[in-house]
């Protein structure tokens, strides 16, 4: 009996695909099947055009020149900030800080808020499903300040249990940090509930949205979080640009963490004063083209509709699960009830590195390794997984091509089938 999910006809995926030039090429003589979107997404024409347009026509520094090009660049850069504000549902542009990516956003909070508020004997709470960028900055802070890093565990299905999260919030907890969506397991956390629990304990929460921002609608006011971080290159935008949302009152109380450029109000040899928000946290010449490209990406994504994208990817994820489970000796790692985009798996027939190499020769790009989430691998007693991850342009044909290439892995590596 046919039980596979049905992709809604109203979502014109072929029209979406047509807007991504990198998808239409041969790899090893085969049509490219790109299923490594959790690492980075391909870029639509509108983003490429925005980047090219800035460098071809408006290339100038921002906030400093009185000439026409500088005025255009400044308008586009600050317009991009307002686009991000709208995308996240933030109240003010002052709450939107441009960074180099989610990793830098988290480091900014750890080094600025953390140094000002975490001391000897205090605690920082994270979870067992974080990737390294939401572990190491807090480890560095705790080492420097003599604080303790606490970890809320995850279940065998890859779910964070709110009770375990609450149990680890103590009177010494100064900040908590949690991923919105696991890059290694695909688990989507109940962030709104986790934030509410932490706030009842008087603890502010940073949400790492690097994986979630292009799969699920994000509204920071609805989530209630104090900080939200994401990267441009995973929401179909350029590399080297990212965003930190922060509650205005917290940002105003935090000291800058890098010096120079736009973060300055006045400078003498005896002391300096700082610019207003949001520029207080944007030292040096910013990634102007990156911000403009990111704004184009967010307009593109909003134009598709996050609900439509989410439904398309959800149905495709269910279809992918069915196809993968038909492959002999394959086991999916991470079976949370709430998942998006990602299936990580291991196979009896082959090491993940061999899987990735064999399917690459079939034109299929997936990820293999520990996915910068070694504690997650340790939780499941494995060194690595193979990972397929979906985006708005993927199709059932992409999933079928992956499944066929995995049957080849089984045949070549001497497994069943």
Coordinates of C-alpha atoms in Angstrom, one line a residue:
X1 CA 0.0 0.0 0.0
X2 CA 1.3 3.4 -1.0
X3 CA 2.0 5.4 2.2
X4 CA 4.5 7.9 1.1
X5 CA 4.0 11.6 1.7
X6 CA 2.6 13.8 -1.1
X7 CA 4.4 17.0 -2.0
X8 CA 1.8 19.8 -2.3
X9 CA 1.3 20.8 -5.9
X10 CA 1.0 24.4 -5.1
X11 CA 4.7 24.6 -4.1
X12 CA 6.4 25.1 -7.5
X13 CA 9.7 23.5 -6.7
X14 CA 10.9 23.4 -10.3
X15 CA 10.4 27.1 -10.5
X16 CA 12.4 27.5 -7.3
X17 CA 15.2 25.3 -8.6
X18 CA 15.4 27.4 -11.7
X19 CA 16.6 30.3 -9.7
X20 CA 19.7 28.6 -8.4
X21 CA 22.3 28.4 -11.1
X22 CA 24.8 26.2 -9.2
X23 CA 22.2 23.4 -9.1
X24 CA 22.3 23.0 -12.9
X25 CA 25.8 21.4 -13.4
X26 CA 27.4 18.0 -13.8
X27 CA 29.6 16.5 -11.1
X28 CA 31.6 13.5 -12.2
X29 CA 29.5 13.5 -15.3
X30 CA 26.3 13.2 -13.4
X31 CA 23.6 15.9 -12.6
X32 CA 24.4 17.5 -9.3
X33 CA 22.2 16.4 -6.4
X34 CA 22.9 18.8 -3.6
X35 CA 21.9 17.5 -0.1
X36 CA 24.5 19.2 2.1
X37 CA 22.4 22.2 2.9
X38 CA 23.0 22.0 6.7
X39 CA 26.6 23.0 5.8
X40 CA 25.7 25.8 3.5
X41 CA 22.9 26.4 0.9
X42 CA 23.2 27.4 -2.7
X43 CA 22.5 31.0 -3.7
X44 CA 19.6 32.2 -5.9
X45 CA 20.0 34.7 -8.7
X46 CA 18.6 37.6 -6.6
X47 CA 21.4 37.2 -4.1
X48 CA 24.1 37.0 -6.8
X49 CA 22.7 40.0 -8.5
X50 CA 22.6 42.0 -5.3
X51 CA 26.2 41.3 -4.6
X52 CA 27.2 42.1 -8.1
X53 CA 25.1 45.2 -8.2
X54 CA 26.7 46.6 -5.0
X55 CA 30.3 46.0 -6.3
X56 CA 29.5 47.2 -9.8
X57 CA 27.5 50.3 -9.0
X58 CA 27.6 51.4 -5.3
X59 CA 30.9 50.2 -3.9
X60 CA 31.8 52.6 -1.1
X61 CA 32.2 52.6 2.6
X62 CA 29.2 53.4 4.9
X63 CA 28.5 56.1 7.5
X64 CA 31.6 58.1 6.5
X65 CA 31.4 59.7 3.1
X66 CA 29.3 62.6 1.9
X67 CA 29.4 61.5 -1.8
X68 CA 26.6 59.7 -3.7
X69 CA 28.1 56.2 -3.6
X70 CA 28.6 56.3 0.1
X71 CA 25.0 57.5 0.6
X72 CA 23.7 54.6 -1.6
X73 CA 25.9 52.1 0.2
X74 CA 24.8 53.4 3.7
X75 CA 21.1 53.3 2.7
X76 CA 21.4 49.7 1.4
X77 CA 23.4 48.5 4.4
X78 CA 20.9 50.1 6.9
X79 CA 18.0 48.9 4.8
X80 CA 19.4 45.4 5.1
X81 CA 19.3 45.8 8.9
X82 CA 15.6 46.7 8.8
X83 CA 15.0 43.6 6.5
X84 CA 16.6 41.4 9.2
X85 CA 14.5 43.1 11.9
X86 CA 11.3 42.3 10.0
X87 CA 12.4 38.7 9.3
X88 CA 13.0 38.1 13.0
X89 CA 10.0 40.0 14.3
X90 CA 12.3 42.3 16.4
X91 CA 10.9 45.6 17.6
X92 CA 13.9 47.9 16.7
X93 CA 16.8 48.0 14.3
X94 CA 19.0 48.9 17.3
X95 CA 18.5 45.2 18.3
X96 CA 20.1 43.9 15.1
X97 CA 23.9 43.5 15.1
X98 CA 25.7 42.4 11.9
X99 CA 28.5 39.9 12.6
X100 CA 30.5 37.4 10.5
X101 CA 28.2 34.5 11.4
X102 CA 26.3 32.7 14.1
X103 CA 29.7 31.7 15.7
X104 CA 30.8 35.3 16.0
X105 CA 27.4 36.2 17.4
X106 CA 27.7 33.7 20.2
X107 CA 31.3 34.7 20.9
X108 CA 30.1 38.3 21.1
X109 CA 27.6 37.4 23.8
X110 CA 30.0 35.2 25.7
X111 CA 32.8 37.8 25.7
X112 CA 30.6 40.9 26.3
X113 CA 27.6 39.8 28.4
X114 CA 29.5 36.8 29.8
X115 CA 32.5 38.7 31.1
X116 CA 30.3 41.3 32.7
X117 CA 27.9 38.9 34.4
X118 CA 29.6 35.6 34.9
X119 CA 32.1 35.2 37.8
X120 CA 33.8 32.5 39.9
X121 CA 31.4 29.8 41.0
X122 CA 28.7 30.8 38.6
X123 CA 27.2 28.5 36.0
X124 CA 26.4 28.5 32.3
X125 CA 23.8 26.0 31.0
X126 CA 23.9 24.5 27.5
X127 CA 22.5 21.2 26.1
X128 CA 23.9 17.9 24.9
X129 CA 22.9 18.5 21.3
X130 CA 24.9 21.7 20.7
X131 CA 27.5 22.0 18.0
X132 CA 31.0 23.3 18.8
X133 CA 30.1 26.9 18.2
X134 CA 27.6 26.9 21.0
X135 CA 30.0 24.9 23.3
X136 CA 33.5 26.3 23.0
X137 CA 32.7 30.0 23.5
X138 CA 31.1 29.2 26.8
X139 CA 33.9 26.8 27.8
X140 CA 36.4 29.6 27.1
X141 CA 34.3 32.0 29.2
X142 CA 33.9 29.5 32.1
X143 CA 37.7 28.8 32.1
X144 CA 38.5 32.5 32.2
X145 CA 36.0 33.4 34.9
X146 CA 36.3 30.2 37.1
X147 CA 32.7 29.3 36.3
X148 CA 31.1 25.9 35.6
X149 CA 29.6 24.7 32.3
X150 CA 26.5 22.6 32.9
X151 CA 24.9 20.4 30.2
X152 CA 21.3 19.3 30.0
X153 CA 21.3 15.7 28.5
X154 CA 19.3 14.4 25.5
X155 CA 17.4 11.2 25.1
X156 CA 18.2 8.2 22.9
X157 CA 15.8 9.7 20.3
X158 CA 17.8 12.9 20.3
X159 CA 15.3 15.1 22.2
X160 CA 16.0 17.5 25.0
X161 CA 13.8 17.0 28.0
X162 CA 12.4 20.2 29.4
X163 CA 12.5 18.7 32.9
X164 CA 16.2 18.0 32.6
X165 CA 16.7 21.6 31.4
X166 CA 14.8 23.0 34.4
X167 CA 16.6 20.7 36.8
X168 CA 20.0 22.2 35.8
X169 CA 18.9 25.8 36.3
X170 CA 20.3 26.9 39.7
X171 CA 20.6 30.2 41.6
X172 CA 24.2 30.3 40.2
X173 CA 23.1 30.1 36.5
X174 CA 23.9 33.3 34.8
X175 CA 23.0 32.5 31.1
X176 CA 21.6 29.5 29.2
X177 CA 22.2 28.7 25.5
X178 CA 20.3 26.3 23.3
X179 CA 20.1 25.4 19.7
X180 CA 16.8 26.0 17.9
X181 CA 17.5 23.0 15.7
X182 CA 20.3 20.4 15.9
X183 CA 22.6 20.3 12.9
X184 CA 23.5 16.7 13.6
X185 CA 20.1 15.2 14.4
X186 CA 17.5 17.6 12.9
X187 CA 15.8 17.9 16.3
X188 CA 13.7 21.1 16.6
X189 CA 13.7 22.2 20.2
X190 CA 10.7 23.6 22.0
X191 CA 12.5 27.0 22.4
X192 CA 9.5 29.0 23.6
X193 CA 8.9 26.5 26.5
X194 CA 12.7 26.4 27.3
X195 CA 12.9 30.2 27.4
X196 CA 9.9 30.5 29.6
X197 CA 11.4 27.9 32.1
X198 CA 14.7 29.8 32.2
X199 CA 13.0 33.1 32.6
X200 CA 11.1 31.8 35.6
X201 CA 14.5 31.2 37.1
X202 CA 15.7 34.7 36.2
X203 CA 18.1 33.4 33.5
X204 CA 18.5 35.0 30.1
X205 CA 18.6 32.7 27.1
X206 CA 20.6 32.8 23.8
X207 CA 19.1 30.7 21.0
X208 CA 21.5 29.4 18.3
X209 CA 19.3 29.6 15.2
X210 CA 22.0 28.7 12.6
X211 CA 20.1 25.7 11.4
X212 CA 16.5 26.8 12.1
X213 CA 16.3 30.2 10.5
X214 CA 15.7 28.8 6.9
X215 CA 13.4 26.0 7.9
X216 CA 11.0 27.3 10.5
X217 CA 9.4 30.7 11.1
X218 CA 11.3 32.7 13.6
X219 CA 9.8 35.5 15.7
X220 CA 12.0 36.5 18.6
X221 CA 9.1 38.3 20.3
X222 CA 7.0 35.2 20.3
X223 CA 9.9 33.0 21.4
X224 CA 10.7 35.5 24.2
X225 CA 14.5 34.9 23.8
X226 CA 17.1 37.4 24.9
X227 CA 19.6 36.7 22.1
X228 CA 19.1 35.0 18.7
X229 CA 22.0 34.1 16.4
X230 CA 22.1 33.0 12.8
X231 CA 24.3 32.9 9.7
X232 CA 23.7 34.4 6.3
X233 CA 25.2 31.5 4.2
X234 CA 22.6 29.0 5.5
X235 CA 19.6 31.2 4.6
X236 CA 20.7 31.4 1.0
X237 CA 22.8 34.5 1.6
X238 CA 26.5 35.1 1.3
X239 CA 29.3 33.7 3.5
X240 CA 30.9 35.9 6.1
X241 CA 27.8 37.7 7.3
X242 CA 25.6 36.8 10.3
X243 CA 23.2 38.4 12.8
X244 CA 22.9 38.7 16.5
X245 CA 19.5 39.8 17.8
X246 CA 19.7 41.1 21.3
X247 CA 17.2 42.7 23.7
X248 CA 17.8 46.4 23.6
X249 CA 18.2 46.8 27.4
X250 CA 20.7 44.0 27.5
X251 CA 22.7 45.3 24.6
X252 CA 22.8 48.8 26.1
X253 CA 24.2 47.4 29.3
X254 CA 26.9 45.3 27.6
X255 CA 30.4 46.7 26.8
X256 CA 31.8 46.5 23.3
X257 CA 34.0 43.5 22.7
X258 CA 36.1 44.7 19.7
X259 CA 37.5 48.2 19.2
X260 CA 37.9 50.5 16.2
X261 CA 35.9 51.9 13.3
X262 CA 32.2 52.4 13.6
X263 CA 32.0 51.4 17.3
X264 CA 33.7 54.7 18.3
X265 CA 31.9 57.9 19.4
X266 CA 35.1 59.8 20.4
X267 CA 38.7 59.0 20.9
X268 CA 41.5 60.7 22.8
X269 CA 44.8 59.3 24.1
X270 CA 43.3 59.3 27.6
X271 CA 40.1 57.4 26.8
X272 CA 37.3 56.7 24.3
X273 CA 33.5 56.6 24.3
X274 CA 31.3 54.3 22.3
X275 CA 28.8 54.7 19.5
X276 CA 25.1 54.1 20.0
X277 CA 23.4 50.8 19.2
X278 CA 23.7 48.9 17.0
X279 CA 27.1 50.2 15.8
X280 CA 28.7 49.8 19.2
X281 CA 29.2 46.2 18.4
X282 CA 30.3 46.6 14.7
X283 CA 34.0 47.4 14.8
X284 CA 35.8 48.1 11.6
X285 CA 34.4 48.3 8.1
X286 CA 31.5 46.0 8.0
X287 CA 30.7 43.3 5.4
X288 CA 28.5 45.7 3.4
X289 CA 28.0 43.5 0.4
X290 CA 27.3 40.6 2.7
X291 CA 24.5 42.5 4.5
X292 CA 23.0 43.6 1.2
X293 CA 23.1 40.0 -0.1
X294 CA 21.6 38.7 3.1
X295 CA 18.7 41.1 2.8
X296 CA 18.1 39.8 -0.8
X297 CA 18.1 36.3 0.5
X298 CA 15.6 37.0 3.3
X299 CA 13.3 38.8 0.8
X300 CA 13.6 35.7 -1.5
X301 CA 12.8 33.3 1.4
X302 CA 9.9 35.5 2.7
X303 CA 8.6 35.6 -0.9
X304 CA 8.4 31.8 -1.0
X305 CA 6.7 31.8 2.4
X306 CA 8.2 30.1 5.4
X307 CA 5.1 28.0 5.9
X308 CA 5.2 26.7 2.3
X309 CA 8.9 26.0 2.5
X310 CA 8.4 24.2 5.9
X311 CA 5.6 22.1 4.5
X312 CA 7.5 21.2 1.4
X313 CA 10.6 20.2 3.4
X314 CA 8.6 18.3 6.0
X315 CA 6.9 16.2 3.4
X316 CA 10.2 15.6 1.6
X317 CA 11.8 14.6 4.9
X318 CA 9.1 12.0 5.5
X319 CA 9.6 10.6 2.0
X320 CA 13.4 10.5 2.5
X321 CA 13.0 8.6 5.8
X322 CA 10.9 6.0 3.9
X323 CA 13.5 5.6 1.1
X324 CA 16.5 5.5 3.5
X325 CA 14.9 2.8 5.7
X326 CA 14.6 0.6 2.6
X327 CA 18.4 0.5 2.2
X328 CA 19.8 -2.7 3.8
X329 CA 21.7 -2.1 7.0
X330 CA 21.0 1.6 7.3
X331 CA 20.1 3.2 10.6
X332 CA 18.9 6.7 11.2
X333 CA 20.5 8.5 14.2
X334 CA 18.1 11.0 15.7
X335 CA 14.4 10.1 15.7
X336 CA 12.9 13.1 17.5
X337 CA 9.2 13.7 17.0
X338 CA 9.9 17.3 16.0
X339 CA 12.5 17.2 13.2
X340 CA 13.4 19.3 10.1
X341 CA 15.5 18.9 7.1
X342 CA 18.1 16.4 8.4
X343 CA 18.6 12.7 8.4
X344 CA 21.9 11.5 9.8
X345 CA 22.6 7.8 9.3
X346 CA 25.1 5.0 9.6
X347 CA 25.4 1.8 7.5
X348 CA 26.6 -1.6 8.4
X349 CA 28.3 -1.9 5.0
X350 CA 30.6 1.2 5.2
X351 CA 32.2 3.9 7.2
X352 CA 30.5 7.4 6.7
X353 CA 33.6 8.6 4.9
X354 CA 33.3 5.7 2.4
X355 CA 29.6 6.5 2.0
X356 CA 30.3 10.1 1.2
X357 CA 33.0 9.2 -1.3
X358 CA 30.9 6.6 -3.2
X359 CA 27.8 8.8 -3.5
X360 CA 29.8 11.8 -4.6
X361 CA 30.9 9.8 -7.7
X362 CA 27.2 9.5 -8.4
X363 CA 26.9 13.3 -8.3
X364 CA 25.3 13.3 -4.8
X365 CA 26.7 15.7 -2.3
X366 CA 26.1 14.8 1.4
X367 CA 28.0 15.5 4.6
X368 CA 30.0 12.9 6.5
X369 CA 31.9 13.2 9.8
X370 CA 31.1 14.5 13.3
X371 CA 29.4 17.7 11.9
X372 CA 31.3 19.8 14.5
X373 CA 29.2 18.1 17.2
X374 CA 31.5 15.6 18.7
X375 CA 29.6 15.4 22.0
X376 CA 26.5 14.3 20.0
X377 CA 28.5 11.5 18.4
X378 CA 29.8 10.5 21.8
X379 CA 26.2 10.4 23.1
X380 CA 25.3 7.8 20.5
X381 CA 28.6 5.9 20.7
X382 CA 29.6 6.5 17.1
X383 CA 32.5 8.4 15.6
X384 CA 30.6 9.9 12.7
X385 CA 27.5 9.8 10.5
X386 CA 26.5 10.4 7.0
X387 CA 24.0 13.3 6.7
X388 CA 21.5 14.4 4.1
X389 CA 20.0 17.8 4.6
X390 CA 17.2 19.4 2.6
X391 CA 16.5 22.9 1.4
X392 CA 13.7 24.7 -0.5
X393 CA 14.9 23.5 -3.9
X394 CA 15.2 19.8 -3.2
X395 CA 12.8 17.2 -4.8
X396 CA 11.8 13.6 -4.6
X397 CA 14.1 12.9 -7.5
X398 CA 17.0 14.1 -5.4
X399 CA 16.0 11.7 -2.6
X400 CA 15.6 8.9 -5.1
X401 CA 19.1 9.6 -6.5
X402 CA 20.6 9.4 -2.9
X403 CA 18.8 6.1 -2.2
X404 CA 20.1 4.6 -5.5
X405 CA 23.6 5.7 -4.7
X406 CA 23.3 4.1 -1.2
X407 CA 22.3 0.8 -2.8
X408 CA 25.6 1.1 -4.7
X409 CA 27.4 1.5 -1.4
X410 CA 25.9 -1.7 -0.2
X411 CA 26.9 -3.6 -3.4
X412 CA 30.5 -2.2 -3.4
X413 CA 31.2 -2.6 0.3
X414 CA 29.9 -6.2 0.5
X415 CA 26.7 -5.7 2.6
X416 CA 23.4 -7.2 2.0
X417 CA 21.2 -6.5 -1.0

